[in-house]
CSV table of C-alpha atoms in Angstrom, one decimal:
chain,number,residue,atom,x,y,z
A,1,MET,CA,60.4,140.0,-151.6
A,2,LYS,CA,58.4,143.0,-152.6
A,3,ARG,CA,56.1,142.4,-149.5
A,4,TRP,CA,59.2,142.4,-147.2
A,5,ILE,CA,60.5,145.6,-148.8
A,6,MET,CA,57.1,147.3,-148.5
A,7,ALA,CA,56.8,146.2,-144.9
A,8,ALA,CA,60.3,147.6,-144.1
A,9,VAL,CA,59.4,150.9,-145.7
A,10,VAL,CA,56.1,151.1,-143.7
A,11,CYS,CA,58.0,150.3,-140.4
A,12,LEU,CA,60.7,152.9,-141.2
A,13,PHE,CA,58.0,155.5,-142.0
A,14,ALA,CA,56.1,154.6,-138.7
A,15,VAL,CA,59.3,155.0,-136.7
A,16,GLY,CA,60.1,158.3,-138.4
A,17,ILE,CA,56.6,159.6,-137.6
A,18,GLY,CA,57.0,158.4,-134.0
A,19,ALA,CA,60.4,160.1,-133.6
A,20,SER,CA,59.1,163.4,-135.0
A,21,ALA,CA,56.0,163.3,-132.9
A,22,ALA,CA,57.9,162.4,-129.7
A,23,PRO,CA,58.4,166.0,-128.6
A,24,PHE,CA,54.6,166.6,-128.7
A,25,TRP,CA,53.8,163.8,-126.3
A,26,ARG,CA,56.8,164.4,-124.1
A,27,LYS,CA,55.9,166.3,-121.0
A,28,SER,CA,57.2,169.9,-121.1
A,29,ASP,CA,59.0,171.5,-118.2
A,30,PRO,CA,56.7,174.2,-116.8
A,31,ALA,CA,59.6,176.3,-115.6
A,32,GLU,CA,61.2,176.2,-119.0
A,33,ALA,CA,57.9,177.0,-120.7
A,34,GLU,CA,57.4,180.0,-118.4
A,35,LYS,CA,61.0,181.3,-119.1
A,36,GLN,CA,60.4,181.0,-122.9
A,37,ARG,CA,57.2,183.0,-122.6
A,38,ARG,CA,58.9,185.7,-120.5
A,39,ASP,CA,61.8,185.9,-123.0
A,40,GLU,CA,59.3,186.3,-125.8
A,41,ALA,CA,57.5,189.1,-124.0
A,42,GLU,CA,60.7,190.9,-123.3
A,43,ILE,CA,61.9,190.6,-126.9
A,44,ARG,CA,58.5,191.9,-128.0
A,45,LEU,CA,59.1,195.1,-125.9
A,46,GLN,CA,62.6,195.4,-127.2
A,47,ARG,CA,61.5,195.2,-130.9
A,48,ALA,CA,58.7,197.7,-130.3
A,49,GLU,CA,61.2,200.2,-129.0
A,50,GLU,CA,63.7,199.5,-131.8
A,51,TYR,CA,61.0,199.9,-134.5
A,52,LEU,CA,59.6,203.1,-133.0
A,53,ARG,CA,63.1,204.7,-132.9
A,54,ASP,CA,63.9,203.3,-136.4
A,55,ILE,CA,60.9,204.8,-138.1
A,56,GLN,CA,61.5,208.2,-136.4
A,57,LYS,CA,65.0,208.4,-137.9
A,58,SER,CA,63.5,208.6,-141.4
A,59,ASP,CA,62.5,212.0,-142.7
A,60,ASP,CA,60.2,210.4,-145.3
A,61,GLU,CA,58.5,207.8,-143.1
A,62,SER,CA,58.6,209.3,-139.6
A,63,ILE,CA,55.5,210.0,-137.6
A,64,PRO,CA,55.0,213.8,-137.3
A,65,THR,CA,56.2,214.9,-133.9
A,66,GLU,CA,53.1,216.7,-132.9
A,67,LEU,CA,51.0,213.6,-133.2
A,68,PHE,CA,52.7,212.2,-130.1
A,69,ASN,CA,51.2,215.2,-128.2
A,70,GLU,CA,47.7,214.6,-129.8
A,71,CYS,CA,47.5,210.8,-129.6
A,72,ARG,CA,45.8,209.0,-126.7
A,73,GLY,CA,47.7,205.8,-127.0
A,74,ILE,CA,49.8,203.5,-129.3
A,75,ILE,CA,49.8,199.9,-130.5
A,76,ILE,CA,53.0,198.4,-131.9
A,77,ILE,CA,52.8,195.0,-133.5
A,78,ARG,CA,54.8,192.6,-135.7
A,79,GLN,CA,52.9,190.3,-138.0
A,80,TYR,CA,53.8,187.4,-140.1
A,81,LYS,CA,51.9,186.4,-143.2
A,82,ALA,CA,52.2,183.3,-145.5
A,83,GLY,CA,49.9,181.4,-147.8
A,84,PHE,CA,49.2,179.7,-151.1
A,85,ILE,CA,45.6,180.3,-152.3
A,86,ILE,CA,44.5,180.2,-148.6
A,87,GLY,CA,46.6,182.3,-146.3
A,88,GLY,CA,47.0,183.3,-142.7
A,89,LYS,CA,48.5,186.0,-140.7
A,90,GLY,CA,49.4,186.1,-137.0
A,91,GLY,CA,51.4,188.4,-134.9
A,92,ARG,CA,52.1,189.8,-131.4
A,93,GLY,CA,52.5,193.3,-130.0
A,94,VAL,CA,52.0,195.7,-127.2
A,95,ALA,CA,49.5,198.5,-126.5
A,96,LEU,CA,49.8,201.5,-124.2
A,97,LEU,CA,47.7,204.5,-123.2
A,98,LYS,CA,48.7,208.0,-122.3
A,99,ASP,CA,47.2,209.8,-119.3
A,100,GLU,CA,45.4,212.9,-120.7
A,101,LYS,CA,46.2,215.0,-117.6
A,102,THR,CA,49.8,214.0,-116.7
A,103,GLY,CA,51.0,212.7,-120.1
A,104,GLN,CA,52.4,209.6,-118.4
A,105,TRP,CA,52.4,206.3,-120.3
A,106,SER,CA,50.8,203.2,-118.9
A,107,ALA,CA,52.5,199.8,-118.6
A,108,PRO,CA,52.1,197.8,-121.7
A,109,ALA,CA,49.2,195.4,-122.4
A,110,PHE,CA,50.2,192.5,-124.5
A,111,ILE,CA,48.1,191.6,-127.6
A,112,SER,CA,48.1,189.0,-130.3
A,113,THR,CA,46.6,189.1,-133.8
A,114,ALA,CA,45.0,186.4,-136.1
A,115,GLU,CA,43.7,186.6,-139.6
A,116,GLY,CA,42.5,184.3,-142.3
A,117,SER,CA,42.4,185.2,-146.0
A,118,ILE,CA,40.9,183.7,-149.1
A,119,GLY,CA,41.9,184.7,-152.6
A,120,TRP,CA,44.8,184.5,-155.0
A,121,GLN,CA,48.0,184.9,-153.0
A,122,ILE,CA,51.4,183.4,-152.8
A,123,GLY,CA,54.5,184.3,-150.7
A,124,GLY,CA,55.5,185.3,-147.2
A,125,GLN,CA,56.0,188.6,-145.5
A,126,SER,CA,56.6,190.1,-142.1
A,127,SER,CA,55.5,193.6,-141.2
A,128,ASP,CA,55.9,196.0,-138.3
A,129,THR,CA,53.0,198.4,-137.7
A,130,ILE,CA,52.4,201.3,-135.4
A,131,LEU,CA,48.9,202.4,-134.7
A,132,LEU,CA,48.4,205.8,-133.0
A,133,VAL,CA,45.1,205.9,-131.0
A,134,MET,CA,43.8,209.4,-131.7
A,135,ASN,CA,40.4,209.7,-129.9
A,136,GLN,CA,37.9,208.2,-127.5
A,137,GLU,CA,36.6,205.7,-130.2
A,138,GLY,CA,40.1,204.3,-130.4
A,139,VAL,CA,40.5,204.1,-126.6
A,140,GLU,CA,37.2,202.3,-126.3
A,141,MET,CA,38.2,199.8,-129.0
A,142,LEU,CA,41.5,199.1,-127.2
A,143,LEU,CA,39.7,198.4,-123.9
A,144,LYS,CA,37.7,195.5,-125.4
A,145,THR,CA,38.9,191.9,-124.9
A,146,LYS,CA,38.8,191.4,-128.7
A,147,PHE,CA,38.5,193.9,-131.4
A,148,LYS,CA,38.7,194.4,-135.2
A,149,ILE,CA,40.4,197.4,-136.7
A,150,GLY,CA,38.1,199.0,-139.3
A,151,VAL,CA,35.0,197.4,-137.5
A,152,ASP,CA,35.3,198.5,-133.9
A,153,ALA,CA,37.2,201.7,-134.8
A,154,SER,CA,38.0,203.6,-138.0
A,155,ALA,CA,41.6,203.5,-139.3
A,156,ALA,CA,43.6,205.4,-142.0
A,157,ALA,CA,47.1,205.6,-143.2
A,158,GLY,CA,48.9,208.3,-141.1
A,159,PRO,CA,50.6,211.3,-142.5
A,160,VAL,CA,54.4,211.2,-142.6
A,161,GLY,CA,57.3,213.7,-142.5
A,162,ARG,CA,58.1,216.7,-140.4
A,163,ASP,CA,55.5,219.1,-142.0
A,164,ALA,CA,52.6,216.7,-142.3
A,165,SER,CA,50.9,217.4,-138.9
A,166,ALA,CA,48.4,219.7,-140.4
A,167,LYS,CA,47.0,216.9,-142.5
A,168,ALA,CA,46.1,214.8,-139.5
A,169,GLY,CA,42.8,215.1,-137.7
A,170,VAL,CA,41.2,213.4,-134.7
A,171,LYS,CA,38.1,212.2,-136.6
A,172,THR,CA,39.9,208.9,-137.4
A,173,ALA,CA,40.4,206.7,-134.4
A,174,LEU,CA,43.6,205.1,-135.6
A,175,LEU,CA,46.5,206.3,-137.7
A,176,ALA,CA,48.6,203.5,-139.2
A,177,TYR,CA,52.3,203.4,-140.0
A,178,SER,CA,53.7,200.1,-141.5
A,179,ARG,CA,56.9,198.7,-142.9
A,180,SER,CA,57.0,195.3,-144.6
A,181,LYS,CA,59.7,192.8,-145.5
A,182,GLY,CA,59.4,189.9,-147.9
A,183,LEU,CA,57.1,189.1,-150.8
A,184,TYR,CA,53.4,188.7,-150.7
A,185,ALA,CA,51.6,189.0,-154.1
A,186,GLY,CA,47.9,189.0,-154.9
A,187,MET,CA,44.6,190.2,-153.8
A,188,SER,CA,42.8,188.7,-150.8
A,189,ILE,CA,39.7,189.3,-148.6
A,190,GLU,CA,40.8,189.5,-145.0
A,191,GLY,CA,39.3,189.8,-141.5
A,192,GLY,CA,41.6,190.3,-138.6
A,193,MET,CA,41.1,190.1,-134.9
A,194,MET,CA,43.2,191.5,-132.0
A,195,MET,CA,43.0,190.0,-128.6
A,196,LEU,CA,44.7,190.0,-125.2
A,197,ASP,CA,47.7,187.8,-124.7
A,198,GLY,CA,47.0,186.1,-121.4
A,199,HIS,CA,50.2,184.0,-121.4
A,200,ALA,CA,52.3,187.2,-121.6
A,201,HIS,CA,50.3,188.9,-118.9
A,202,GLY,CA,50.8,185.8,-116.7
A,203,VAL,CA,54.6,185.9,-116.9
A,204,MET,CA,54.9,189.7,-116.7
A,205,TYR,CA,52.2,190.6,-114.2
A,206,GLY,CA,51.4,187.3,-112.5
A,207,ASP,CA,47.8,187.2,-113.7
A,208,GLU,CA,46.7,185.7,-117.1
A,209,LYS,CA,43.2,186.9,-116.6
A,210,ILE,CA,44.0,190.6,-115.8
A,211,SER,CA,41.9,193.0,-117.9
A,212,VAL,CA,43.2,195.6,-120.3
A,213,ASN,CA,41.4,198.2,-118.2
A,214,GLU,CA,43.3,197.3,-115.1
A,215,ILE,CA,46.6,197.6,-117.0
A,216,LEU,CA,46.0,200.7,-119.2
A,217,VAL,CA,43.5,202.8,-117.2
A,218,LYS,CA,43.5,201.7,-113.5
A,219,ARG,CA,47.3,201.0,-113.8
A,220,THR,CA,47.3,198.3,-111.1
A,221,VAL,CA,50.5,196.7,-112.3
A,222,ALA,CA,54.1,197.8,-111.9
A,223,MET,CA,56.0,198.9,-114.9
A,224,PRO,CA,58.2,195.9,-116.1
A,225,ASP,CA,61.9,196.7,-116.4
A,226,ALA,CA,61.9,195.4,-119.9
A,227,ALA,CA,59.3,198.1,-120.9
A,228,LYS,CA,61.3,201.0,-119.6
A,229,PRO,CA,63.4,201.6,-122.8
A,230,LEU,CA,60.1,201.8,-124.8
A,231,ILE,CA,58.6,204.2,-122.2
A,232,THR,CA,61.7,206.4,-122.4
A,233,ALA,CA,61.4,206.6,-126.2
A,234,LEU,CA,57.7,207.5,-125.9
A,235,GLU,CA,58.4,210.2,-123.3
A,236,GLU,CA,61.2,211.7,-125.5
A,237,TYR,CA,58.8,212.0,-128.5
A,238,SER,CA,56.0,213.3,-126.3
A,239,ILE,CA,58.2,216.0,-124.7
A,240,ALA,CA,59.5,217.0,-128.2
A,241,ALA,CA,55.9,217.2,-129.4
A,242,ARG,CA,54.9,219.5,-126.5
A,243,ILE,CA,57.8,221.8,-127.2
A,244,ALA,CA,56.9,222.0,-130.8
A,245,VAL,CA,53.3,222.9,-130.0
A,246,GLU,CA,54.5,225.6,-127.5
A,247,LYS,CA,56.8,227.1,-130.1
A,248,LYS,CA,54.0,227.3,-132.6
A,249,LYS,CA,51.7,229.0,-130.1
A,250,ALA,CA,54.5,231.5,-129.1
A,251,ALA,CA,55.1,232.3,-132.8
A,252,GLY,CA,51.5,233.1,-133.3
A,253,PRO,CA,49.6,232.8,-136.6
A,254,ARG,CA,51.5,233.2,-139.8
A,255,LYS,CA,51.3,236.6,-141.5
A,256,PRO,CA,49.7,236.4,-145.0
A,257,VAL,CA,52.2,236.9,-147.8
A,258,GLU,CA,51.5,240.1,-149.7
A,259,PRO,CA,51.1,239.7,-153.4
A,260,VAL,CA,53.8,241.1,-155.7
A,261,ASN,CA,52.7,243.9,-157.9
A,262,ALA,CA,53.9,243.1,-161.4
A,263,ASP,CA,53.4,246.7,-162.6
A,264,LYS,CA,56.1,248.1,-160.3
């Protein structure tokens, strides 16, 4: 009797495994798969624009306006992290460069991230991050097929608030702004890699193997409609930055404050 019961359990287990595995050996619809990739790419652009506008609404966390005039480009990514002892992080985002002469922003290049970590850690977290590309070192890093932040280019936490511009310099290639949600406790040793997302380029530009140089520098692709709200936001902040710089120039250097004579 026990043998029959055991055999029945094994059969039910096998059927369960087969049913759950069926979607993996069922042939997927190429048209549906392409639509899903396009939808994901468009949602990525929408989230990037929403996060940029959201962070600029905060007086305490906003990127100083003048940095949009000084920066050479921008990376906006959303990452997800989870683990227990051994963890992992992955994410997707977009990168754009600004023409130094015209101030016009390029079409977005799509990127993905991957990290592994070893150490004491438990929990899960999602984070949105903006990286301002501040100099040629950052631009050269971005034009690579794969790159590591902190290895291929220096990075530092960016200054925040309306009056923090004076604290920022161009010696650091990347200035980082991040906001996290969820719980992730512990210390870990991490090494992260960013790379081009060929699938997203395939559905948005019709070429999975297009280079980041063709998108960001040569600008051989048309601006996707889904990217236009993000471009509008970047242009607004860039224009506001130029106006702020011009006002400072017109005002001239500040006059030194004369010391008060306590004897009078």
